[in-house]
């Protein structure tokens, strides 16, 4: 499936809006973090490398093939996380959006190599259990992507904390991947605060299952 120029232009605009949402939700600073969107079946578009959020325009977004190679050269290099995103799109055909942040509270859990336990109904709703931690991997190659795919395979969570690094989220749309990044930081903060004055109570698995099912299948309009 190849998209028309108009459809591609729409995705460029949407990526600008979604990157702005990351800034508004205070999940990113300066040039850190990125959003990508699958384009058709076998391409994706991602933030350029090292361009600060306040200077990001639709034309700057870099269209790549699923190996992470730019296909529509606009003179900008893709994000240094491009190969991680490419790996996820190659191995998860259901994924149409990927987000990466170093959001503060979630990344504090990642620095400790600690999964966020499912101790809130909001976590059961969105993540269906704990938010897992993936392995340490150096930036620039496929190891991060491999760590994301392998870790998420055993979880319902659309978010993974990559050890010593930060958050990666996936979604059936880029907007839903952004939503998961926002929710991940929100619950990371709440569970962290709860820990400061006691031990958060675990939830029963049947309750987690029931909440997840309701939120994923019944909740909303
Ligand atoms: Zn990063």
Short mmCIF file of C-alpha atoms and ligand atoms in Angstrom, two decimals, residues 81 100 102 139 165, ligand 1:
data_model
loop_
_atom_site.label_atom_id
_atom_site.label_comp_id
_atom_site.label_asym_id
_atom_site.label_seq_id
_atom_site.Cartn_x
_atom_site.Cartn_y
_atom_site.Cartn_z
CA UNK A 81 16.56 5.98 17.60
CA UNK A 100 10.22 7.44 23.08
CA UNK A 102 13.02 10.18 29.04
CA UNK A 139 21.72 3.78 21.25
CA UNK A 165 17.50 4.89 29.53
ZN1 LIG B 1 16.55 8.04 24.57
#
